[in-house]
PDB file of N, CA and C in Angstrom:
ATOM      1  N   MET P   1      75.923 115.279 113.894  1.00 75.00           N
ATOM      2  CA  MET P   1      77.313 115.423 114.280  1.00 75.00           C
ATOM      3  C   MET P   1      77.900 114.069 114.703  1.00 75.00           C
ATOM      4  N   VAL P   2      77.127 113.294 115.451  1.00 81.00           N
ATOM      5  CA  VAL P   2      77.588 111.979 115.886  1.00 81.00           C
ATOM      6  C   VAL P   2      77.734 111.053 114.679  1.00 81.00           C
ATOM      7  N   GLY P   3      76.780 111.119 113.760  1.00 81.00           N
ATOM      8  CA  GLY P   3      76.850 110.293 112.558  1.00 81.00           C
ATOM      9  C   GLY P   3      78.072 110.598 111.716  1.00 81.00           C
ATOM     10  N   SER P   4      78.395 111.881 111.550  1.00 79.00           N
ATOM     11  CA  SER P   4      79.576 112.233 110.768  1.00 79.00           C
ATOM     12  C   SER P   4      80.852 111.813 111.482  1.00 79.00           C
ATOM     13  N   ALA P   5      80.872 111.892 112.815  1.00 79.00           N
ATOM     14  CA  ALA P   5      82.050 111.453 113.571  1.00 79.00           C
ATOM     15  C   ALA P   5      82.264 109.951 113.407  1.00 79.00           C
ATOM     16  N   LEU P   6      81.171 109.182 113.461  1.00 83.00           N
ATOM     17  CA  LEU P   6      81.292 107.735 113.267  1.00 83.00           C
ATOM     18  C   LEU P   6      81.733 107.395 111.848  1.00 83.00           C
ATOM     19  N   LEU P   7      81.205 108.112 110.882  1.00 85.00           N
ATOM     20  CA  LEU P   7      81.587 107.880 109.487  1.00 85.00           C
ATOM     21  C   LEU P   7      83.077 108.179 109.280  1.00 85.00           C
ATOM     22  N   ILE P   8      83.514 109.303 109.789  1.00 82.00           N
ATOM     23  CA  ILE P   8      84.922 109.675 109.630  1.00 82.00           C
ATOM     24  C   ILE P   8      85.827 108.693 110.358  1.00 82.00           C
ATOM     25  N   GLN P   9      85.460 108.302 111.575  1.00 85.00           N
ATOM     26  CA  GLN P   9      86.269 107.348 112.330  1.00 85.00           C
ATOM     27  C   GLN P   9      86.357 106.010 111.598  1.00 85.00           C
ATOM     28  N   GLY P  10      85.249 105.554 111.046  1.00 85.00           N
ATOM     29  CA  GLY P  10      85.258 104.304 110.288  1.00 85.00           C
ATOM     30  C   GLY P  10      86.098 104.412 109.031  1.00 85.00           C
ATOM     31  N   LEU P  11      85.985 105.528 108.331  1.00 86.00           N
ATOM     32  CA  LEU P  11      86.784 105.744 107.127  1.00 86.00           C
ATOM     33  C   LEU P  11      88.274 105.791 107.458  1.00 86.00           C
ATOM     34  N   CYS P  12      88.595 106.459 108.529  1.00 83.00           N
ATOM     35  CA  CYS P  12      90.007 106.533 108.950  1.00 83.00           C
ATOM     36  C   CYS P  12      90.551 105.151 109.309  1.00 83.00           C
ATOM     37  N   ALA P  13      89.741 104.330 109.961  1.00 84.00           N
ATOM     38  CA  ALA P  13      90.183 102.978 110.318  1.00 84.00           C
ATOM     39  C   ALA P  13      90.461 102.147 109.071  1.00 84.00           C
ATOM     40  N   VAL P  14      89.611 102.274 108.065  1.00 88.00           N
ATOM     41  CA  VAL P  14      89.809 101.526 106.819  1.00 88.00           C
ATOM     42  C   VAL P  14      91.090 101.979 106.120  1.00 88.00           C
ATOM     43  N   ILE P  15      91.298 103.281 106.034  1.00 86.00           N
ATOM     44  CA  ILE P  15      92.503 103.821 105.390  1.00 86.00           C
ATOM     45  C   ILE P  15      93.742 103.419 106.173  1.00 86.00           C
ATOM     46  N   TRP P  16      93.672 103.535 107.511  1.00 85.00           N
ATOM     47  CA  TRP P  16      94.813 103.198 108.367  1.00 85.00           C
ATOM     48  C   TRP P  16      95.226 101.737 108.166  1.00 85.00           C
ATOM     49  N   ASN P  17      94.253 100.833 108.185  1.00 86.00           N
ATOM     50  CA  ASN P  17      94.564  99.411 108.025  1.00 86.00           C
ATOM     51  C   ASN P  17      95.127  99.100 106.644  1.00 86.00           C
ATOM     52  N   ALA P  18      94.650  99.787 105.632  1.00 87.00           N
ATOM     53  CA  ALA P  18      95.180  99.558 104.285  1.00 87.00           C
ATOM     54  C   ALA P  18      96.625 100.041 104.178  1.00 87.00           C
ATOM     55  N   GLN P  19      96.926 101.156 104.828  1.00 86.00           N
ATOM     56  CA  GLN P  19      98.278 101.713 104.741  1.00 86.00           C
ATOM     57  C   GLN P  19      99.280 100.957 105.602  1.00 86.00           C
ATOM     58  N   ILE P  20      98.820 100.307 106.659  1.00 88.00           N
ATOM     59  CA  ILE P  20      99.725  99.512 107.496  1.00 88.00           C
ATOM     60  C   ILE P  20     100.374  98.419 106.664  1.00 88.00           C
ATOM     61  N   ARG P  21      99.620  97.848 105.753  1.00 87.00           N
ATOM     62  CA  ARG P  21     100.171  96.800 104.889  1.00 87.00           C
ATOM     63  C   ARG P  21     101.318  97.325 104.028  1.00 87.00           C
ATOM     64  N   LYS P  22     101.257  98.603 103.669  1.00 87.00           N
ATOM     65  CA  LYS P  22     102.280  99.177 102.795  1.00 87.00           C
ATOM     66  C   LYS P  22     103.547  99.575 103.549  1.00 87.00           C
ATOM     67  N   VAL P  23     103.402 100.202 104.718  1.00 83.00           N
ATOM     68  CA  VAL P  23     104.579 100.728 105.420  1.00 83.00           C
ATOM     69  C   VAL P  23     105.031  99.862 106.579  1.00 83.00           C
ATOM     70  N   GLY P  24     104.207  98.939 107.012  1.00 85.00           N
ATOM     71  CA  GLY P  24     104.556  98.084 108.134  1.00 85.00           C
ATOM     72  C   GLY P  24     104.028  98.637 109.446  1.00 85.00           C
ATOM     73  N   ALA P  25     103.794  97.732 110.372  1.00 84.00           N
ATOM     74  CA  ALA P  25     103.177  98.107 111.644  1.00 84.00           C
ATOM     75  C   ALA P  25     104.099  98.961 112.505  1.00 84.00           C
ATOM     76  N   ALA P  26     105.385  98.686 112.486  1.00 81.00           N
ATOM     77  CA  ALA P  26     106.320  99.425 113.343  1.00 81.00           C
ATOM     78  C   ALA P  26     106.358 100.906 112.959  1.00 81.00           C
ATOM     79  N   LYS P  27     106.456 101.185 111.679  1.00 80.00           N
ATOM     80  CA  LYS P  27     106.501 102.577 111.233  1.00 80.00           C
ATOM     81  C   LYS P  27     105.152 103.265 111.429  1.00 80.00           C
ATOM     82  N   ALA P  28     104.075 102.562 111.169  1.00 83.00           N
ATOM     83  CA  ALA P  28     102.745 103.142 111.326  1.00 83.00           C
ATOM     84  C   ALA P  28     102.451 103.464 112.786  1.00 83.00           C
ATOM     85  N   SER P  29     102.941 102.644 113.703  1.00 82.00           N
ATOM     86  CA  SER P  29     102.673 102.884 115.118  1.00 82.00           C
ATOM     87  C   SER P  29     103.321 104.171 115.608  1.00 82.00           C
ATOM     88  N   LEU P  30     104.419 104.568 114.994  1.00 81.00           N
ATOM     89  CA  LEU P  30     105.044 105.839 115.362  1.00 81.00           C
ATOM     90  C   LEU P  30     104.111 107.008 115.080  1.00 81.00           C
ATOM     91  N   PHE P  31     103.464 106.974 113.951  1.00 81.00           N
ATOM     92  CA  PHE P  31     102.626 108.093 113.540  1.00 81.00           C
ATOM     93  C   PHE P  31     101.268 108.094 114.244  1.00 81.00           C
ATOM     94  N   LEU P  32     100.906 106.994 114.875  1.00 83.00           N
ATOM     95  CA  LEU P  32      99.684 106.960 115.666  1.00 83.00           C
ATOM     96  C   LEU P  32      99.793 107.922 116.854  1.00 83.00           C
ATOM     97  N   ASN P  33     101.020 108.179 117.308  1.00 84.00           N
ATOM     98  CA  ASN P  33     101.237 109.108 118.415  1.00 84.00           C
ATOM     99  C   ASN P  33     100.912 110.552 118.052  1.00 84.00           C
ATOM    100  N   LEU P  34     100.791 110.850 116.780  1.00 85.00           N
ATOM    101  CA  LEU P  34     100.466 112.208 116.349  1.00 85.00           C
ATOM    102  C   LEU P  34      98.974 112.533 116.473  1.00 85.00           C
ATOM    103  N   GLN P  35      98.155 111.545 116.796  1.00 84.00           N
ATOM    104  CA  GLN P  35      96.708 111.754 116.847  1.00 84.00           C
ATOM    105  C   GLN P  35      96.299 112.859 117.827  1.00 84.00           C
ATOM    106  N   PRO P  36      96.824 112.923 119.055  1.00 87.00           N
ATOM    107  CA  PRO P  36      96.424 114.023 119.943  1.00 87.00           C
ATOM    108  C   PRO P  36      96.841 115.393 119.414  1.00 87.00           C
ATOM    109  N   PHE P  37      97.993 115.465 118.766  1.00 89.00           N
ATOM    110  CA  PHE P  37      98.470 116.724 118.199  1.00 89.00           C
ATOM    111  C   PHE P  37      97.534 117.199 117.091  1.00 89.00           C
ATOM    112  N   VAL P  38      97.163 116.287 116.207  1.00 88.00           N
ATOM    113  CA  VAL P  38      96.266 116.633 115.105  1.00 88.00           C
ATOM    114  C   VAL P  38      94.893 117.035 115.651  1.00 88.00           C
ATOM    115  N   ALA P  39      94.412 116.336 116.676  1.00 87.00           N
ATOM    116  CA  ALA P  39      93.123 116.680 117.278  1.00 87.00           C
ATOM    117  C   ALA P  39      93.169 118.081 117.888  1.00 87.00           C
ATOM    118  N   MET P  40      94.281 118.438 118.509  1.00 90.00           N
ATOM    119  CA  MET P  40      94.424 119.764 119.097  1.00 90.00           C
ATOM    120  C   MET P  40      94.390 120.845 118.005  1.00 90.00           C
ATOM    121  N   ILE P  41      95.116 120.628 116.934  1.00 91.00           N
ATOM    122  CA  ILE P  41      95.159 121.602 115.837  1.00 91.00           C
ATOM    123  C   ILE P  41      93.788 121.740 115.176  1.00 91.00           C
ATOM    124  N   LEU P  42      93.125 120.611 114.913  1.00 87.00           N
ATOM    125  CA  LEU P  42      91.802 120.664 114.289  1.00 87.00           C
ATOM    126  C   LEU P  42      90.763 121.298 115.215  1.00 87.00           C
ATOM    127  N   GLY P  43      90.898 121.065 116.521  1.00 89.00           N
ATOM    128  CA  GLY P  43      90.000 121.714 117.475  1.00 89.00           C
ATOM    129  C   GLY P  43      90.174 123.218 117.467  1.00 89.00           C
ATOM    130  N   TYR P  44      91.418 123.653 117.333  1.00 92.00           N
ATOM    131  CA  TYR P  44      91.694 125.090 117.264  1.00 92.00           C
ATOM    132  C   TYR P  44      91.119 125.695 115.979  1.00 92.00           C
ATOM    133  N   ILE P  45      91.326 124.998 114.866  1.00 92.00           N
ATOM    134  CA  ILE P  45      90.882 125.522 113.570  1.00 92.00           C
ATOM    135  C   ILE P  45      89.354 125.513 113.453  1.00 92.00           C
ATOM    136  N   THR P  46      88.728 124.403 113.807  1.00 89.00           N
ATOM    137  CA  THR P  46      87.294 124.274 113.570  1.00 89.00           C
ATOM    138  C   THR P  46      86.429 124.838 114.696  1.00 89.00           C
ATOM    139  N   LEU P  47      86.875 124.685 115.940  1.00 89.00           N
ATOM    140  CA  LEU P  47      86.041 125.093 117.068  1.00 89.00           C
ATOM    141  C   LEU P  47      86.550 126.332 117.799  1.00 89.00           C
ATOM    142  N   GLY P  48      87.772 126.746 117.474  1.00 91.00           N
ATOM    143  CA  GLY P  48      88.347 127.902 118.154  1.00 91.00           C
ATOM    144  C   GLY P  48      88.792 127.605 119.574  1.00 91.00           C
ATOM    145  N   THR P  49      89.039 126.335 119.880  1.00 91.00           N
ATOM    146  CA  THR P  49      89.488 125.938 121.212  1.00 91.00           C
ATOM    147  C   THR P  49      90.877 126.517 121.476  1.00 91.00           C
ATOM    148  N   PRO P  50      91.062 127.220 122.586  1.00 94.00           N
ATOM    149  CA  PRO P  50      92.384 127.782 122.863  1.00 94.00           C
ATOM    150  C   PRO P  50      93.406 126.681 123.168  1.00 94.00           C
ATOM    151  N   ILE P  51      94.649 126.938 122.794  1.00 94.00           N
ATOM    152  CA  ILE P  51      95.737 125.994 123.026  1.00 94.00           C
ATOM    153  C   ILE P  51      96.556 126.504 124.205  1.00 94.00           C
ATOM    154  N   SER P  52      96.731 125.640 125.199  1.00 95.00           N
ATOM    155  CA  SER P  52      97.463 126.038 126.403  1.00 95.00           C
ATOM    156  C   SER P  52      98.962 125.775 126.240  1.00 95.00           C
ATOM    157  N   LEU P  53      99.733 126.330 127.150  1.00 96.00           N
ATOM    158  CA  LEU P  53     101.185 126.143 127.129  1.00 96.00           C
ATOM    159  C   LEU P  53     101.536 124.674 127.361  1.00 96.00           C
ATOM    160  N   THR P  54     100.761 123.993 128.176  1.00 96.00           N
ATOM    161  CA  THR P  54     100.986 122.564 128.424  1.00 96.00           C
ATOM    162  C   THR P  54     100.785 121.755 127.144  1.00 96.00           C
ATOM    163  N   GLN P  55      99.775 122.116 126.373  1.00 95.00           N
ATOM    164  CA  GLN P  55      99.526 121.423 125.109  1.00 95.00           C
ATOM    165  C   GLN P  55     100.652 121.672 124.109  1.00 95.00           C
ATOM    166  N   VAL P  56     101.179 122.885 124.089  1.00 95.00           N
ATOM    167  CA  VAL P  56     102.307 123.190 123.199  1.00 95.00           C
ATOM    168  C   VAL P  56     103.525 122.369 123.601  1.00 95.00           C
ATOM    169  N   ALA P  57     103.795 122.297 124.910  1.00 96.00           N
ATOM    170  CA  ALA P  57     104.936 121.508 125.388  1.00 96.00           C
ATOM    171  C   ALA P  57     104.754 120.035 125.037  1.00 96.00           C
ATOM    172  N   GLY P  58     103.544 119.511 125.215  1.00 94.00           N
ATOM    173  CA  GLY P  58     103.273 118.128 124.851  1.00 94.00           C
ATOM    174  C   GLY P  58     103.419 117.882 123.363  1.00 94.00           C
ATOM    175  N   SER P  59     102.992 118.848 122.559  1.00 93.00           N
ATOM    176  CA  SER P  59     103.119 118.727 121.103  1.00 93.00           C
ATOM    177  C   SER P  59     104.580 118.678 120.675  1.00 93.00           C
ATOM    178  N   VAL P  60     105.396 119.502 121.303  1.00 95.00           N
ATOM    179  CA  VAL P  60     106.830 119.495 120.994  1.00 95.00           C
ATOM    180  C   VAL P  60     107.431 118.132 121.336  1.00 95.00           C
ATOM    181  N   LEU P  61     107.049 117.573 122.474  1.00 94.00           N
ATOM    182  CA  LEU P  61     107.558 116.249 122.857  1.00 94.00           C
ATOM    183  C   LEU P  61     107.084 115.166 121.888  1.00 94.00           C
ATOM    184  N   ILE P  62     105.824 115.221 121.490  1.00 92.00           N
ATOM    185  CA  ILE P  62     105.286 114.225 120.559  1.00 92.00           C
ATOM    186  C   ILE P  62     106.016 114.292 119.218  1.00 92.00           C
ATOM    187  N   ILE P  63     106.123 115.483 118.663  1.00 92.00           N
ATOM    188  CA  ILE P  63     106.765 115.642 117.353  1.00 92.00           C
ATOM    189  C   ILE P  63     108.240 115.258 117.429  1.00 92.00           C
ATOM    190  N   SER P  64     108.905 115.665 118.501  1.00 93.00           N
ATOM    191  CA  SER P  64     110.327 115.311 118.668  1.00 93.00           C
ATOM    192  C   SER P  64     110.500 113.798 118.746  1.00 93.00           C
ATOM    193  N   GLY P  65     109.625 113.122 119.489  1.00 90.00           N
ATOM    194  CA  GLY P  65     109.712 111.674 119.609  1.00 90.00           C
ATOM    195  C   GLY P  65     109.501 110.968 118.283  1.00 90.00           C
ATOM    196  N   VAL P  66     108.529 111.420 117.512  1.00 88.00           N
ATOM    197  CA  VAL P  66     108.261 110.802 116.209  1.00 88.00           C
ATOM    198  C   VAL P  66     109.435 111.028 115.257  1.00 88.00           C
ATOM    199  N   VAL P  67     109.963 112.250 115.241  1.00 89.00           N
ATOM    200  CA  VAL P  67     111.088 112.555 114.349  1.00 89.00           C
ATOM    201  C   VAL P  67     112.320 111.747 114.748  1.00 89.00           C
ATOM    202  N   LEU P  68     112.633 111.706 116.038  1.00 90.00           N
ATOM    203  CA  LEU P  68     113.807 110.950 116.488  1.00 90.00           C
ATOM    204  C   LEU P  68     113.665 109.459 116.212  1.00 90.00           C
ATOM    205  N   ALA P  69     112.483 108.908 116.457  1.00 86.00           N
ATOM    206  CA  ALA P  69     112.271 107.478 116.195  1.00 86.00           C
ATOM    207  C   ALA P  69     112.343 107.168 114.706  1.00 86.00           C
ATOM    208  N   THR P  70     111.832 108.064 113.876  1.00 83.00           N
ATOM    209  CA  THR P  70     111.897 107.861 112.428  1.00 83.00           C
ATOM    210  C   THR P  70     113.342 107.921 111.948  1.00 83.00           C
ATOM    211  N   MET P  71     114.091 108.890 112.453  1.00 85.00           N
ATOM    212  CA  MET P  71     115.508 109.008 112.065  1.00 85.00           C
ATOM    213  C   MET P  71     116.308 107.804 112.558  1.00 85.00           C
ATOM    214  N   GLN P  72     116.015 107.323 113.756  1.00 81.00           N
ATOM    215  CA  GLN P  72     116.702 106.151 114.308  1.00 81.00           C
ATOM    216  C   GLN P  72     116.441 104.933 113.440  1.00 81.00           C
ATOM    217  N   GLY P  73     115.208 104.768 112.991  1.00 68.00           N
ATOM    218  CA  GLY P  73     114.866 103.638 112.136  1.00 68.00           C
ATOM    219  C   GLY P  73     115.568 103.695 110.800  1.00 68.00           C
ATOM    220  N   GLN P  74     115.720 104.879 110.228  1.00 68.00           N
ATOM    221  CA  GLN P  74     116.419 105.020 108.952  1.00 68.00           C
ATOM    222  C   GLN P  74     117.891 104.702 109.111  1.00 68.00           C
ATOM    223  N   ARG P  75     118.487 105.167 110.197  1.00 66.00           N
ATOM    224  CA  ARG P  75     119.907 104.917 110.426  1.00 66.00           C
ATOM    225  C   ARG P  75     120.152 103.432 110.658  1.00 66.00           C
ATOM    226  N   THR P  76     119.261 102.755 111.391  1.00 62.00           N
ATOM    227  CA  THR P  76     119.396 101.334 111.659  1.00 62.00           C
ATOM    228  C   THR P  76     119.269 100.523 110.377  1.00 62.00           C
ATOM    229  N   ARG P  77     118.318 100.873 109.525  1.00 57.00           N
ATOM    230  CA  ARG P  77     118.139 100.136 108.268  1.00 57.00           C
ATOM    231  C   ARG P  77     119.360 100.286 107.369  1.00 57.00           C
ATOM    232  N   LYS P  78     119.997 101.440 107.375  1.00 58.00           N
ATOM    233  CA  LYS P  78     121.167 101.629 106.528  1.00 58.00           C
ATOM    234  C   LYS P  78     122.324 100.743 106.990  1.00 58.00           C
ATOM    235  N   THR P  79     122.494 100.594 108.296  1.00 54.00           N
ATOM    236  CA  THR P  79     123.619  99.804 108.787  1.00 54.00           C
ATOM    237  C   THR P  79     123.339  98.310 108.728  1.00 54.00           C
ATOM    238  N   GLU P  80     122.078  97.871 108.757  1.00 53.00           N
ATOM    239  CA  GLU P  80     121.769  96.456 108.682  1.00 53.00           C
ATOM    240  C   GLU P  80     122.130  95.871 107.327  1.00 53.00           C
ATOM    241  N   GLY P  81     122.005  96.642 106.270  1.00 55.00           N
ATOM    242  CA  GLY P  81     122.283  96.152 104.928  1.00 55.00           C
ATOM    243  C   GLY P  81     123.771  96.124 104.588  1.00 55.00           C
ATOM    244  N   ASP P  82     124.570  96.777 105.402  1.00 53.00           N
ATOM    245  CA  ASP P  82     126.004  96.794 105.143  1.00 53.00           C
ATOM    246  C   ASP P  82     126.580  95.395 105.329  1.00 53.00           C
ATOM    247  N   THR P  83     127.506  95.055 104.463  1.00 56.00           N
ATOM    248  CA  THR P  83     128.171  93.764 104.585  1.00 56.00           C
ATOM    249  C   THR P  83     129.648  93.996 104.811  1.00 56.00           C
ATOM    250  N   LEU P  84     130.231  93.071 105.498  1.00 51.00           N
ATOM    251  CA  LEU P  84     131.656  93.141 105.771  1.00 51.00           C
ATOM    252  C   LEU P  84     132.393  92.679 104.519  1.00 51.00           C
ATOM    253  N   LYS P  85     133.225  93.552 103.999  1.00 57.00           N
ATOM    254  CA  LYS P  85     133.965  93.207 102.788  1.00 57.00           C
ATOM    255  C   LYS P  85     135.426  93.026 103.158  1.00 57.00           C
ATOM    256  N   ILE P  86     135.928  91.829 102.885  1.00 59.00           N
ATOM    257  CA  ILE P  86     137.320  91.524 103.185  1.00 59.00           C
ATOM    258  C   ILE P  86     138.076  91.491 101.864  1.00 59.00           C
ATOM    259  N   SER P  87     139.166  92.223 101.848  1.00 56.00           N
ATOM    260  CA  SER P  87     139.945  92.239 100.608  1.00 56.00           C
ATOM    261  C   SER P  87     140.621  90.879 100.398  1.00 56.00           C
ATOM    262  N   SER P  88     140.963  90.609  99.161  1.00 61.00           N
ATOM    263  CA  SER P  88     141.566  89.302  98.840  1.00 61.00           C
ATOM    264  C   SER P  88     142.943  89.152  99.484  1.00 61.00           C
ATOM    265  N   ALA P  89     143.613  90.251  99.814  1.00 59.00           N
ATOM    266  CA  ALA P  89     144.940  90.177 100.432  1.00 59.00           C
ATOM    267  C   ALA P  89     144.862  89.636 101.863  1.00 59.00           C
ATOM    268  N   LYS P  90     143.773  89.844 102.537  1.00 53.00           N
ATOM    269  CA  LYS P  90     143.641  89.408 103.934  1.00 53.00           C
ATOM    270  C   LYS P  90     143.084  87.991 104.042  1.00 53.00           C
ATOM    271  N   ARG P  91     142.654  87.399 102.989  1.00 50.00           N
ATOM    272  CA  ARG P  91     142.073  86.049 103.046  1.00 50.00           C
ATOM    273  C   ARG P  91     143.162  85.108 103.156  1.00 50.00           C
TER     274      ARG P  91
END
């Protein structure tokens, strides 16, 4: 069990580092916050660990934060590329 955990953790680190190059560190760091949520879900599925109300509340906060930060980043990128266009009549 320990050997498989180390293998999976090492494999995940390799995949994570390869994908950071593609999406950038800022965007990847947002999704790193989902790790406790995924661990909770996998614990429930594989081990039958009960999920408490506190964990559900924390999961809602985590998912909301990731979604809001992702949406904020998309909105910011759209406005950064905008250029001020002045008509020839005002020049």
